CSV table of N, CA and C in Angstrom, one decimal:
chain,number,residue,atom,x,y,z
A,25,MET,N,-62.6,27.0,-8.6
A,25,MET,CA,-62.1,25.8,-8.1
A,25,MET,C,-61.2,26.2,-6.9
A,26,SER,N,-61.4,25.7,-5.7
A,26,SER,CA,-60.7,26.1,-4.5
A,26,SER,C,-59.4,25.2,-4.4
A,27,ARG,N,-58.4,25.9,-4.0
A,27,ARG,CA,-57.1,25.2,-3.9
A,27,ARG,C,-56.8,24.9,-2.4
A,28,GLN,N,-56.4,23.7,-2.1
A,28,GLN,CA,-56.1,23.3,-0.7
A,28,GLN,C,-54.7,23.6,-0.4
A,29,LEU,N,-54.4,24.2,0.7
A,29,LEU,CA,-53.0,24.4,1.1
A,29,LEU,C,-52.4,23.1,1.6
A,30,PRO,N,-51.1,22.8,1.4
A,30,PRO,CA,-50.5,21.6,1.9
A,30,PRO,C,-50.5,21.6,3.4
A,31,ILE,N,-50.7,20.4,4.0
A,31,ILE,CA,-50.7,20.3,5.4
A,31,ILE,C,-49.3,20.2,5.9
A,32,MET,N,-48.9,21.0,6.8
A,32,MET,CA,-47.5,21.0,7.3
A,32,MET,C,-47.4,19.8,8.3
A,33,SER,N,-46.4,19.1,8.2
A,33,SER,CA,-46.1,18.0,9.1
A,33,SER,C,-45.0,18.4,10.1
A,34,LEU,N,-45.3,18.2,11.3
A,34,LEU,CA,-44.3,18.5,12.4
A,34,LEU,C,-43.6,17.3,12.9
A,35,ALA,N,-42.4,17.3,13.2
A,35,ALA,CA,-41.7,16.2,13.8
A,35,ALA,C,-40.7,16.7,14.8
A,36,PHE,N,-40.7,16.0,16.0
A,36,PHE,CA,-39.8,16.3,17.0
A,36,PHE,C,-39.5,15.1,17.8
A,37,ASN,N,-38.3,15.1,18.5
A,37,ASN,CA,-37.9,13.9,19.3
A,37,ASN,C,-37.0,14.3,20.4
A,38,ALA,N,-36.8,13.3,21.3
A,38,ALA,CA,-35.9,13.4,22.4
A,38,ALA,C,-35.3,12.1,22.8
A,39,ARG,N,-34.1,12.1,23.4
A,39,ARG,CA,-33.4,10.9,23.7
A,39,ARG,C,-32.8,11.1,25.1
A,40,GLN,N,-32.9,10.1,26.0
A,40,GLN,CA,-32.3,10.1,27.3
A,40,GLN,C,-31.6,8.8,27.6
A,41,GLU,N,-30.5,8.9,28.3
A,41,GLU,CA,-29.8,7.7,28.8
A,41,GLU,C,-29.9,7.6,30.3
A,42,ILE,N,-29.8,6.4,30.8
A,42,ILE,CA,-29.8,6.2,32.2
A,42,ILE,C,-28.7,5.2,32.6
A,43,ASN,N,-28.2,5.4,33.8
A,43,ASN,CA,-27.2,4.5,34.4
A,43,ASN,C,-27.5,4.4,35.9
A,44,LEU,N,-28.0,3.3,36.3
A,44,LEU,CA,-28.3,3.1,37.7
A,44,LEU,C,-27.5,2.0,38.3
A,45,PRO,N,-26.5,2.4,39.1
A,45,PRO,CA,-25.7,1.5,39.9
A,45,PRO,C,-26.6,0.7,40.9
A,46,VAL,N,-26.3,-0.6,41.0
A,46,VAL,CA,-27.0,-1.4,42.0
A,46,VAL,C,-25.9,-2.0,42.9
A,47,LYS,N,-26.1,-1.9,44.2
A,47,LYS,CA,-25.1,-2.3,45.1
A,47,LYS,C,-25.2,-3.8,45.6
A,48,SER,N,-26.4,-4.3,45.6
A,48,SER,CA,-26.5,-5.7,46.1
A,48,SER,C,-27.4,-6.5,45.3
A,49,LYS,N,-27.2,-7.8,45.3
A,49,LYS,CA,-28.0,-8.8,44.6
A,49,LYS,C,-28.0,-8.6,43.1
A,50,ILE,N,-26.9,-8.0,42.6
A,50,ILE,CA,-26.8,-7.6,41.2
A,50,ILE,C,-27.0,-8.8,40.2
A,51,GLU,N,-26.6,-10.0,40.7
A,51,GLU,CA,-26.7,-11.2,39.9
A,51,GLU,C,-28.2,-11.5,39.6
A,52,ARG,N,-29.1,-10.9,40.4
A,52,ARG,CA,-30.6,-11.2,40.2
A,52,ARG,C,-31.2,-10.2,39.2
A,53,LEU,N,-30.5,-9.2,38.8
A,53,LEU,CA,-31.1,-8.2,37.8
A,53,LEU,C,-31.7,-8.8,36.6
A,54,PRO,N,-31.0,-9.8,35.9
A,54,PRO,CA,-31.6,-10.4,34.7
A,54,PRO,C,-33.0,-11.0,35.0
A,55,ASP,N,-33.1,-11.7,36.1
A,55,ASP,CA,-34.4,-12.3,36.5
A,55,ASP,C,-35.5,-11.3,36.8
A,56,TYR,N,-35.0,-10.2,37.4
A,56,TYR,CA,-36.0,-9.1,37.7
A,56,TYR,C,-36.5,-8.5,36.4
A,57,LEU,N,-35.7,-8.3,35.4
A,57,LEU,CA,-36.1,-7.8,34.1
A,57,LEU,C,-37.2,-8.7,33.4
A,58,LEU,N,-37.2,-9.9,33.8
A,58,LEU,CA,-38.2,-10.8,33.2
A,58,LEU,C,-39.6,-10.6,33.8
A,59,GLN,N,-39.7,-9.8,34.9
A,59,GLN,CA,-41.0,-9.5,35.5
A,59,GLN,C,-41.5,-8.2,34.8
A,60,GLN,N,-42.0,-8.4,33.6
A,60,GLN,CA,-42.3,-7.3,32.7
A,60,GLN,C,-43.3,-6.3,33.3
A,61,GLU,N,-44.4,-6.8,33.8
A,61,GLU,CA,-45.5,-5.9,34.4
A,61,GLU,C,-44.9,-5.2,35.5
A,62,ARG,N,-44.2,-5.8,36.4
A,62,ARG,CA,-43.6,-5.1,37.6
A,62,ARG,C,-42.6,-4.0,37.1
A,63,VAL,N,-41.7,-4.4,36.2
A,63,VAL,CA,-40.7,-3.4,35.8
A,63,VAL,C,-41.3,-2.2,35.1
A,64,VAL,N,-42.2,-2.5,34.2
A,64,VAL,CA,-42.8,-1.4,33.4
A,64,VAL,C,-43.6,-0.5,34.4
A,65,GLY,N,-44.3,-1.2,35.4
A,65,GLY,CA,-45.0,-0.4,36.4
A,65,GLY,C,-44.1,0.4,37.3
A,66,ALA,N,-42.9,0.0,37.5
A,66,ALA,CA,-41.9,0.8,38.3
A,66,ALA,C,-41.4,1.9,37.4
A,67,MET,N,-41.3,1.7,36.1
A,67,MET,CA,-40.7,2.7,35.3
A,67,MET,C,-41.7,3.8,34.9
A,68,LEU,N,-42.9,3.4,34.7
A,68,LEU,CA,-44.0,4.4,34.4
A,68,LEU,C,-45.0,4.5,35.5
A,69,ASP,N,-45.9,5.4,35.5
A,69,ASP,CA,-46.9,5.6,36.5
A,69,ASP,C,-47.9,4.5,36.5
A,70,PRO,N,-47.9,3.6,37.5
A,70,PRO,CA,-48.8,2.4,37.4
A,70,PRO,C,-50.3,2.8,37.4
A,71,LYS,N,-50.6,4.0,37.8
A,71,LYS,CA,-52.0,4.4,37.8
A,71,LYS,C,-52.5,4.7,36.4
A,72,LYS,N,-51.5,4.9,35.4
A,72,LYS,CA,-51.9,5.3,34.1
A,72,LYS,C,-51.5,4.1,33.1
A,73,LEU,N,-51.2,3.0,33.7
A,73,LEU,CA,-50.7,1.8,32.9
A,73,LEU,C,-51.8,0.7,33.0
A,74,VAL,N,-52.1,0.1,31.9
A,74,VAL,CA,-53.1,-1.0,31.9
A,74,VAL,C,-52.4,-2.2,31.1
A,75,ALA,N,-52.3,-3.3,31.8
A,75,ALA,CA,-51.8,-4.5,31.1
A,75,ALA,C,-52.9,-5.1,30.3
A,76,LEU,N,-52.6,-5.2,29.0
A,76,LEU,CA,-53.6,-5.8,28.0
A,76,LEU,C,-53.4,-7.3,27.9
A,77,SER,N,-52.2,-7.7,27.8
A,77,SER,CA,-51.9,-9.2,27.7
A,77,SER,C,-50.4,-9.3,28.0
A,78,GLN,N,-49.9,-10.5,28.0
A,78,GLN,CA,-48.5,-10.7,28.3
A,78,GLN,C,-47.6,-9.9,27.4
A,79,GLY,N,-46.8,-8.9,27.9
A,79,GLY,CA,-46.0,-8.1,27.0
A,79,GLY,C,-46.6,-7.0,26.3
A,80,ASN,N,-47.9,-6.7,26.6
A,80,ASN,CA,-48.6,-5.6,25.9
A,80,ASN,C,-49.3,-4.7,26.9
A,81,PHE,N,-49.1,-3.4,26.8
A,81,PHE,CA,-49.6,-2.5,27.8
A,81,PHE,C,-50.2,-1.3,27.1
A,82,ARG,N,-51.1,-0.5,27.8
A,82,ARG,CA,-51.6,0.7,27.3
A,82,ARG,C,-51.3,1.8,28.3
A,83,TYR,N,-50.7,2.9,27.9
A,83,TYR,CA,-50.2,3.9,28.8
A,83,TYR,C,-50.7,5.3,28.4
A,84,THR,N,-51.3,5.9,29.4
A,84,THR,CA,-51.8,7.3,29.1
A,84,THR,C,-50.7,8.2,29.6
A,85,VAL,N,-50.0,8.9,28.7
A,85,VAL,CA,-49.0,9.8,29.0
A,85,VAL,C,-49.5,11.0,29.8
A,86,THR,N,-48.8,11.5,30.7
A,86,THR,CA,-49.2,12.7,31.5
A,86,THR,C,-49.7,13.8,30.5
A,87,SER,N,-50.8,14.3,30.7
A,87,SER,CA,-51.3,15.4,29.8
A,87,SER,C,-50.5,16.6,30.0
A,88,PHE,N,-50.5,17.4,28.9
A,88,PHE,CA,-49.7,18.6,29.0
A,88,PHE,C,-50.4,19.7,28.1
A,89,LYS,N,-50.0,20.9,28.3
A,89,LYS,CA,-50.6,22.0,27.5
A,89,LYS,C,-49.7,22.5,26.4
A,90,VAL,N,-50.2,22.6,25.2
A,90,VAL,CA,-49.5,23.2,24.1
A,90,VAL,C,-50.3,24.4,23.7
A,91,PHE,N,-49.8,25.6,23.9
A,91,PHE,CA,-50.5,26.9,23.6
A,91,PHE,C,-52.0,26.8,24.0
A,92,GLN,N,-52.3,26.6,25.2
A,92,GLN,CA,-53.6,26.6,25.8
A,92,GLN,C,-54.4,25.4,25.5
A,93,LEU,N,-53.9,24.4,24.7
A,93,LEU,CA,-54.7,23.2,24.4
A,93,LEU,C,-54.2,22.1,25.3
A,94,GLU,N,-55.1,21.4,26.0
A,94,GLU,CA,-54.7,20.2,26.8
A,94,GLU,C,-54.6,19.0,25.9
A,95,VAL,N,-53.4,18.4,25.9
A,95,VAL,CA,-53.1,17.2,25.0
A,95,VAL,C,-52.8,16.0,25.9
A,96,LYS,N,-53.4,14.9,25.5
A,96,LYS,CA,-53.2,13.6,26.3
A,96,LYS,C,-52.9,12.5,25.3
A,97,PRO,N,-51.7,12.1,25.1
A,97,PRO,CA,-51.3,11.0,24.3
A,97,PRO,C,-51.6,9.7,25.0
A,98,VAL,N,-52.1,8.7,24.3
A,98,VAL,CA,-52.3,7.3,24.8
A,98,VAL,C,-51.5,6.4,23.8
A,99,VAL,N,-50.7,5.6,24.4
A,99,VAL,CA,-49.8,4.7,23.6
A,99,VAL,C,-49.9,3.3,24.0
A,100,SER,N,-49.9,2.4,23.0
A,100,SER,CA,-49.8,1.0,23.3
A,100,SER,C,-48.3,0.6,23.2
A,101,ILE,N,-47.9,-0.2,24.2
A,101,ILE,CA,-46.5,-0.5,24.3
A,101,ILE,C,-46.3,-2.0,24.3
A,102,ALA,N,-45.4,-2.5,23.4
A,102,ALA,CA,-45.0,-3.9,23.5
A,102,ALA,C,-43.7,-4.0,24.2
A,103,VAL,N,-43.6,-5.1,25.1
A,103,VAL,CA,-42.4,-5.3,25.9
A,103,VAL,C,-41.9,-6.7,25.6
A,104,ALA,N,-40.6,-6.8,25.4
A,104,ALA,CA,-40.0,-8.1,25.2
A,104,ALA,C,-38.6,-8.2,25.9
A,105,ASN,N,-38.3,-9.4,26.3
A,105,ASN,CA,-37.0,-9.7,26.9
A,105,ASN,C,-36.1,-10.4,25.8
A,106,SER,N,-34.8,-10.1,25.9
A,106,SER,CA,-33.9,-10.7,24.9
A,106,SER,C,-32.5,-10.8,25.5
A,107,GLU,N,-31.7,-11.7,25.0
A,107,GLU,CA,-30.3,-11.9,25.3
A,107,GLU,C,-30.1,-12.2,26.8
A,108,GLY,N,-31.1,-12.6,27.5
A,108,GLY,CA,-31.0,-12.9,28.9
A,108,GLY,C,-30.8,-11.8,29.9
A,109,ASN,N,-30.6,-10.6,29.4
A,109,ASN,CA,-30.4,-9.5,30.4
A,109,ASN,C,-31.0,-8.1,29.9
A,110,LYS,N,-31.9,-8.2,28.9
A,110,LYS,CA,-32.3,-7.0,28.2
A,110,LYS,C,-33.9,-6.9,28.2
A,111,LEU,N,-34.4,-5.8,28.5
A,111,LEU,CA,-35.8,-5.5,28.4
A,111,LEU,C,-36.0,-4.4,27.3
A,112,GLN,N,-36.8,-4.6,26.3
A,112,GLN,CA,-37.0,-3.6,25.3
A,112,GLN,C,-38.5,-3.3,25.2
A,113,MET,N,-38.8,-2.0,25.0
A,113,MET,CA,-40.1,-1.5,24.9
A,113,MET,C,-40.2,-0.7,23.6
A,114,HIS,N,-41.3,-0.8,22.9
A,114,HIS,CA,-41.6,0.0,21.7
A,114,HIS,C,-43.1,0.3,21.6
A,115,ALA,N,-43.4,1.4,21.0
A,115,ALA,CA,-44.8,1.8,20.8
A,115,ALA,C,-45.3,1.0,19.6
A,116,THR,N,-46.5,0.4,19.7
A,116,THR,CA,-47.1,-0.3,18.6
A,116,THR,C,-48.3,0.5,18.0
A,117,ASP,N,-48.8,1.4,18.8
A,117,ASP,CA,-50.0,2.2,18.4
A,117,ASP,C,-50.1,3.5,19.3
A,118,SER,N,-50.7,4.5,18.8
A,118,SER,CA,-50.8,5.7,19.6
A,118,SER,C,-52.0,6.5,19.1
A,119,GLU,N,-52.6,7.3,20.0
A,119,GLU,CA,-53.6,8.2,19.7
A,119,GLU,C,-53.5,9.5,20.5
A,120,LEU,N,-54.1,10.5,20.0
A,120,LEU,CA,-53.9,11.8,20.7
A,120,LEU,C,-55.3,12.4,21.0
A,121,ASP,N,-55.5,12.7,22.2
A,121,ASP,CA,-56.8,13.4,22.6
A,121,ASP,C,-56.4,14.8,22.9
A,122,GLY,N,-57.2,15.7,22.4
A,122,GLY,CA,-57.0,17.1,22.8
A,122,GLY,C,-56.7,18.1,21.8
A,123,LEU,N,-56.2,17.7,20.6
A,123,LEU,CA,-55.9,18.7,19.6
A,123,LEU,C,-56.9,18.8,18.5
A,124,GLY,N,-58.1,18.3,18.8
A,124,GLY,CA,-59.1,18.3,17.7
A,124,GLY,C,-58.9,17.2,16.7
A,125,LEU,N,-59.3,17.4,15.5
A,125,LEU,CA,-59.2,16.3,14.5
A,125,LEU,C,-57.7,16.2,14.0
A,126,VAL,N,-57.0,15.2,14.5
A,126,VAL,CA,-55.7,15.0,14.0
A,126,VAL,C,-55.6,13.5,13.6
A,127,ASP,N,-55.5,13.2,12.3
A,127,ASP,CA,-55.6,11.8,11.9
A,127,ASP,C,-54.2,11.2,11.8
A,128,ASP,N,-53.2,12.0,11.7
A,128,ASP,CA,-51.9,11.4,11.4
A,128,ASP,C,-50.9,11.5,12.5
A,129,PHE,N,-51.3,11.4,13.7
A,129,PHE,CA,-50.4,11.5,14.9
A,129,PHE,C,-49.7,10.1,15.0
A,130,GLU,N,-48.4,10.2,15.1
A,130,GLU,CA,-47.6,9.0,15.3
A,130,GLU,C,-46.6,9.2,16.4
A,131,LEU,N,-46.6,8.4,17.4
A,131,LEU,CA,-45.7,8.5,18.5
A,131,LEU,C,-44.7,7.3,18.4
A,132,MET,N,-43.4,7.6,18.4
A,132,MET,CA,-42.4,6.5,18.3
A,132,MET,C,-41.8,6.4,19.7
A,133,LEU,N,-41.7,5.2,20.2
A,133,LEU,CA,-41.0,5.0,21.5
A,133,LEU,C,-40.1,3.7,21.3
A,134,ASP,N,-38.9,3.9,21.6
A,134,ASP,CA,-37.9,2.8,21.6
A,134,ASP,C,-37.1,2.9,22.8
A,135,ALA,N,-37.2,2.0,23.8
A,135,ALA,CA,-36.5,2.0,25.0
A,135,ALA,C,-35.9,0.7,25.3
A,136,THR,N,-34.7,0.7,25.9
A,136,THR,CA,-34.0,-0.5,26.3
A,136,THR,C,-33.4,-0.4,27.7
A,137,LEU,N,-33.5,-1.4,28.5
A,137,LEU,CA,-33.0,-1.5,29.8
A,137,LEU,C,-32.1,-2.8,29.9
A,138,ILE,N,-30.9,-2.7,30.2
A,138,ILE,CA,-29.9,-3.8,30.2
A,138,ILE,C,-29.3,-4.0,31.6
A,139,ALA,N,-29.4,-5.2,32.1
A,139,ALA,CA,-28.7,-5.6,33.4
A,139,ALA,C,-27.2,-5.8,33.1
A,140,THR,N,-26.3,-5.1,33.7
A,140,THR,CA,-24.9,-5.2,33.6
A,140,THR,C,-24.3,-5.6,34.9
A,141,GLU,N,-23.0,-5.8,34.9
A,141,GLU,CA,-22.3,-6.2,36.1
A,141,GLU,C,-22.2,-5.0,37.2
A,142,GLN,N,-22.6,-3.8,36.7
A,142,GLN,CA,-22.6,-2.6,37.6
A,142,GLN,C,-24.0,-2.2,38.0
A,143,GLY,N,-25.0,-2.6,37.3
A,143,GLY,CA,-26.4,-2.2,37.6
A,143,GLY,C,-27.2,-2.2,36.3
A,144,LEU,N,-28.0,-1.2,36.1
A,144,LEU,CA,-28.9,-1.1,35.0
A,144,LEU,C,-28.5,0.1,34.1
A,145,VAL,N,-28.4,-0.1,32.8
A,145,VAL,CA,-28.2,1.0,31.9
A,145,VAL,C,-29.3,0.9,30.9
A,146,GLY,N,-29.6,2.1,30.3
A,146,GLY,CA,-30.7,2.1,29.3
A,146,GLY,C,-30.7,3.4,28.5
A,147,GLU,N,-31.5,3.3,27.5
A,147,GLU,CA,-31.7,4.5,26.7
A,147,GLU,C,-33.1,4.5,26.2
A,148,ALA,N,-33.7,5.7,26.1
A,148,ALA,CA,-35.0,5.8,25.6
A,148,ALA,C,-35.1,6.9,24.5
A,149,PHE,N,-35.8,6.6,23.4
A,149,PHE,CA,-36.0,7.5,22.3
A,149,PHE,C,-37.5,7.7,22.2
A,150,LEU,N,-37.9,9.0,22.2
A,150,LEU,CA,-39.3,9.3,22.0
A,150,LEU,C,-39.5,10.3,20.9
A,151,GLY,N,-40.3,10.0,19.9
A,151,GLY,CA,-40.5,10.9,18.8
A,151,GLY,C,-42.0,11.1,18.4
A,152,VAL,N,-42.3,12.2,17.8
A,152,VAL,CA,-43.7,12.4,17.4
A,152,VAL,C,-43.7,13.0,16.0
A,153,THR,N,-44.6,12.6,15.2
A,153,THR,CA,-44.8,13.2,13.9
A,153,THR,C,-46.3,13.4,13.8
A,154,VAL,N,-46.7,14.6,13.4
A,154,VAL,CA,-48.1,15.0,13.4
A,154,VAL,C,-48.3,16.2,12.5
A,155,SER,N,-49.5,16.2,11.8
A,155,SER,CA,-49.7,17.4,11.0
A,155,SER,C,-50.0,18.6,11.9
A,156,GLN,N,-49.8,19.8,11.4
A,156,GLN,CA,-50.1,21.0,12.3
A,156,GLN,C,-51.6,21.1,12.5
A,157,PRO,N,-52.0,21.0,13.7
A,157,PRO,CA,-53.5,21.0,14.0
A,157,PRO,C,-54.1,22.3,13.5
A,158,PRO,N,-55.3,22.2,13.0
A,158,PRO,CA,-56.0,23.5,12.6
A,158,PRO,C,-56.1,24.5,13.6
A,159,LEU,N,-56.2,24.1,14.9
A,159,LEU,CA,-56.3,25.1,16.0
A,159,LEU,C,-55.0,25.8,16.2
A,160,LEU,N,-53.9,25.3,15.7
A,160,LEU,CA,-52.6,26.0,15.9
A,160,LEU,C,-52.0,26.5,14.6
A,161,LYS,N,-52.8,26.7,13.5
A,161,LYS,CA,-52.3,27.0,12.2
A,161,LYS,C,-51.6,28.4,12.1
A,162,LEU,N,-51.9,29.3,13.1
A,162,LEU,CA,-51.3,30.6,13.0
A,162,LEU,C,-49.9,30.6,13.7
A,163,ILE,N,-49.6,29.5,14.4
A,163,ILE,CA,-48.3,29.5,15.1
A,163,ILE,C,-47.2,28.9,14.1
A,164,PRO,N,-46.1,29.6,14.0
A,164,PRO,CA,-45.1,29.1,13.1
A,164,PRO,C,-44.6,27.6,13.4
A,165,PRO,N,-44.5,26.8,12.4
A,165,PRO,CA,-44.1,25.4,12.6
A,165,PRO,C,-42.8,25.2,13.4
A,166,LYS,N,-41.8,26.1,13.2
A,166,LYS,CA,-40.6,26.0,14.0
A,166,LYS,C,-40.8,26.2,15.5
A,167,LEU,N,-41.7,27.1,15.8
A,167,LEU,CA,-42.0,27.3,17.2
A,167,LEU,C,-42.7,26.1,17.8
A,168,LEU,N,-43.7,25.5,17.0
A,168,LEU,CA,-44.3,24.3,17.5
A,168,LEU,C,-43.3,23.2,17.7
A,169,GLU,N,-42.4,23.0,16.7
A,169,GLU,CA,-41.4,22.0,16.8
A,169,GLU,C,-40.5,22.2,18.0
A,170,SER,N,-40.0,23.4,18.3
A,170,SER,CA,-39.2,23.6,19.5
A,170,SER,C,-40.0,23.4,20.7
A,171,THR,N,-41.2,23.7,20.8
A,171,THR,CA,-42.1,23.4,21.9
A,171,THR,C,-42.2,21.9,22.1
A,172,GLY,N,-42.4,21.2,21.0
A,172,GLY,CA,-42.5,19.8,21.0
A,172,GLY,C,-41.3,19.1,21.5
A,173,HIS,N,-40.1,19.6,21.1
A,173,HIS,CA,-38.8,19.0,21.6
A,173,HIS,C,-38.8,19.2,23.1
A,174,SER,N,-39.1,20.4,23.6
A,174,SER,CA,-39.1,20.7,25.0
A,174,SER,C,-40.0,19.8,25.8
A,175,ILE,N,-41.2,19.6,25.3
A,175,ILE,CA,-42.2,18.7,25.9
A,175,ILE,C,-41.7,17.3,26.0
A,176,LEU,N,-41.2,16.8,24.9
A,176,LEU,CA,-40.7,15.4,24.9
A,176,LEU,C,-39.6,15.2,25.8
A,177,ASN,N,-38.6,16.2,25.8
A,177,ASN,CA,-37.5,16.1,26.8
A,177,ASN,C,-38.0,16.1,28.2
A,178,GLY,N,-39.0,16.9,28.5
A,178,GLY,CA,-39.6,17.0,29.8
A,178,GLY,C,-40.3,15.6,30.2
A,179,ILE,N,-40.9,15.0,29.3
A,179,ILE,CA,-41.6,13.7,29.5
A,179,ILE,C,-40.5,12.7,29.9
A,180,LEU,N,-39.4,12.6,29.0
A,180,LEU,CA,-38.3,11.7,29.3
A,180,LEU,C,-37.6,12.0,30.5
A,181,LEU,N,-37.3,13.2,30.9
A,181,LEU,CA,-36.7,13.5,32.1
A,181,LEU,C,-37.5,13.1,33.3
A,182,GLY,N,-38.8,13.3,33.2
A,182,GLY,CA,-39.7,12.9,34.3
A,182,GLY,C,-39.7,11.4,34.5
A,183,ILE,N,-39.7,10.6,33.4
A,183,ILE,CA,-39.6,9.2,33.4
A,183,ILE,C,-38.2,8.8,34.0
A,184,LYS,N,-37.2,9.4,33.6
A,184,LYS,CA,-35.8,9.1,34.0
A,184,LYS,C,-35.7,9.4,35.6
A,185,ALA,N,-36.3,10.4,36.1
A,185,ALA,CA,-36.3,10.7,37.5
A,185,ALA,C,-37.1,9.6,38.2
A,186,ARG,N,-38.2,9.2,37.7
A,186,ARG,CA,-39.0,8.2,38.3
A,186,ARG,C,-38.2,6.9,38.3
A,187,VAL,N,-37.6,6.5,37.2
A,187,VAL,CA,-36.9,5.3,37.1
A,187,VAL,C,-35.7,5.3,38.1
A,188,GLY,N,-35.0,6.4,38.2
A,188,GLY,CA,-33.9,6.5,39.1
A,188,GLY,C,-34.3,6.3,40.5
A,189,GLN,N,-35.4,6.7,40.9
A,189,GLN,CA,-35.9,6.6,42.3
A,189,GLN,C,-36.6,5.2,42.5
A,190,GLN,N,-37.4,4.9,41.6
A,190,GLN,CA,-38.3,3.8,41.8
A,190,GLN,C,-37.8,2.4,41.5
A,191,LEU,N,-37.0,2.3,40.4
A,191,LEU,CA,-36.7,1.0,39.8
A,191,LEU,C,-35.7,0.2,40.8
A,192,VAL,N,-34.7,0.9,41.3
A,192,VAL,CA,-33.8,0.2,42.2
A,192,VAL,C,-34.5,-0.1,43.5
A,193,ARG,N,-35.4,0.7,44.0
A,193,ARG,CA,-36.2,0.5,45.2
A,193,ARG,C,-37.1,-0.7,45.0
A,194,ASP,N,-37.7,-0.8,43.8
A,194,ASP,CA,-38.6,-1.9,43.5
A,194,ASP,C,-37.8,-3.2,43.3
A,195,PHE,N,-36.6,-3.1,42.7
A,195,PHE,CA,-35.7,-4.3,42.6
A,195,PHE,C,-35.4,-4.9,44.0
A,196,SER,N,-35.1,-4.0,44.9
A,196,SER,CA,-34.7,-4.4,46.3
A,196,SER,C,-35.9,-5.1,46.9
A,197,ALA,N,-37.1,-4.5,46.8
A,197,ALA,CA,-38.3,-5.1,47.3
A,197,ALA,C,-38.6,-6.5,46.7
A,198,TRP,N,-38.4,-6.6,45.4
A,198,TRP,CA,-38.6,-7.9,44.7
A,198,TRP,C,-37.7,-8.9,45.2
A,199,CYS,N,-36.4,-8.6,45.5
A,199,CYS,CA,-35.4,-9.5,46.0
A,199,CYS,C,-35.9,-10.0,47.4
A,200,ILE,N,-36.4,-9.2,48.2
A,200,ILE,CA,-36.9,-9.6,49.5
A,200,ILE,C,-38.1,-10.5,49.4
A,201,GLU,N,-39.0,-10.2,48.5
A,201,GLU,CA,-40.3,-10.9,48.3
A,201,GLU,C,-40.0,-12.3,47.7
A,202,SER,N,-39.0,-12.4,46.8
A,202,SER,CA,-38.9,-13.7,46.1
A,202,SER,C,-37.8,-14.6,46.6
C-alpha cells in the first residue's frame, strides 16, 4: 500500500497604501469614482483588463517567473461604490496558468479607494494560497513563500506607481471632458 505525502500549502501576501493629493476640482472626485470602468482602467493596465458586465472585470496580471517557471494569474474582479465617496474592488475568482496542475490556487484581492477633502487615499491587500506545485517540490516552502511575498509586493508597488501617475492625470482629463 503506497502512502501519499501531505501536500504543502503555501500562503503569502502583501499590503500597500496610497495617498494622492489632488489640487483642483477635488469636489468632483466622488463622481469620478462612480466611473468604474474608467477608474479601474486607469489603476490597472487597460490592455490586460476586460469589462465583463457593470462592476465586473477580468484582469490578466503581469506574468512573472518563479524559479524558471512563467506564471500568469488571471483574476475576476468585482467593483462597487459605497458611501458616496468610496470605490471597492475584490477578487471573485482566479486561475493560474504556468505552474502545471494546480487545483487549489486562490488569489485574494481587497482594495479601497476613497475620495477625501485632500485627494484620494487607498489601501490594497493581495494574498495567495496555493499548494506547492509538483514542479517546485524540491524547493523549501519557506523559500517559495519569501519569493511569493517579494513577487506580490512587486505587483502592488507596480500598481501603486501606475496609480500615482495615471489616476490623477485621468481624473484631470475626465474633468475637462465632462
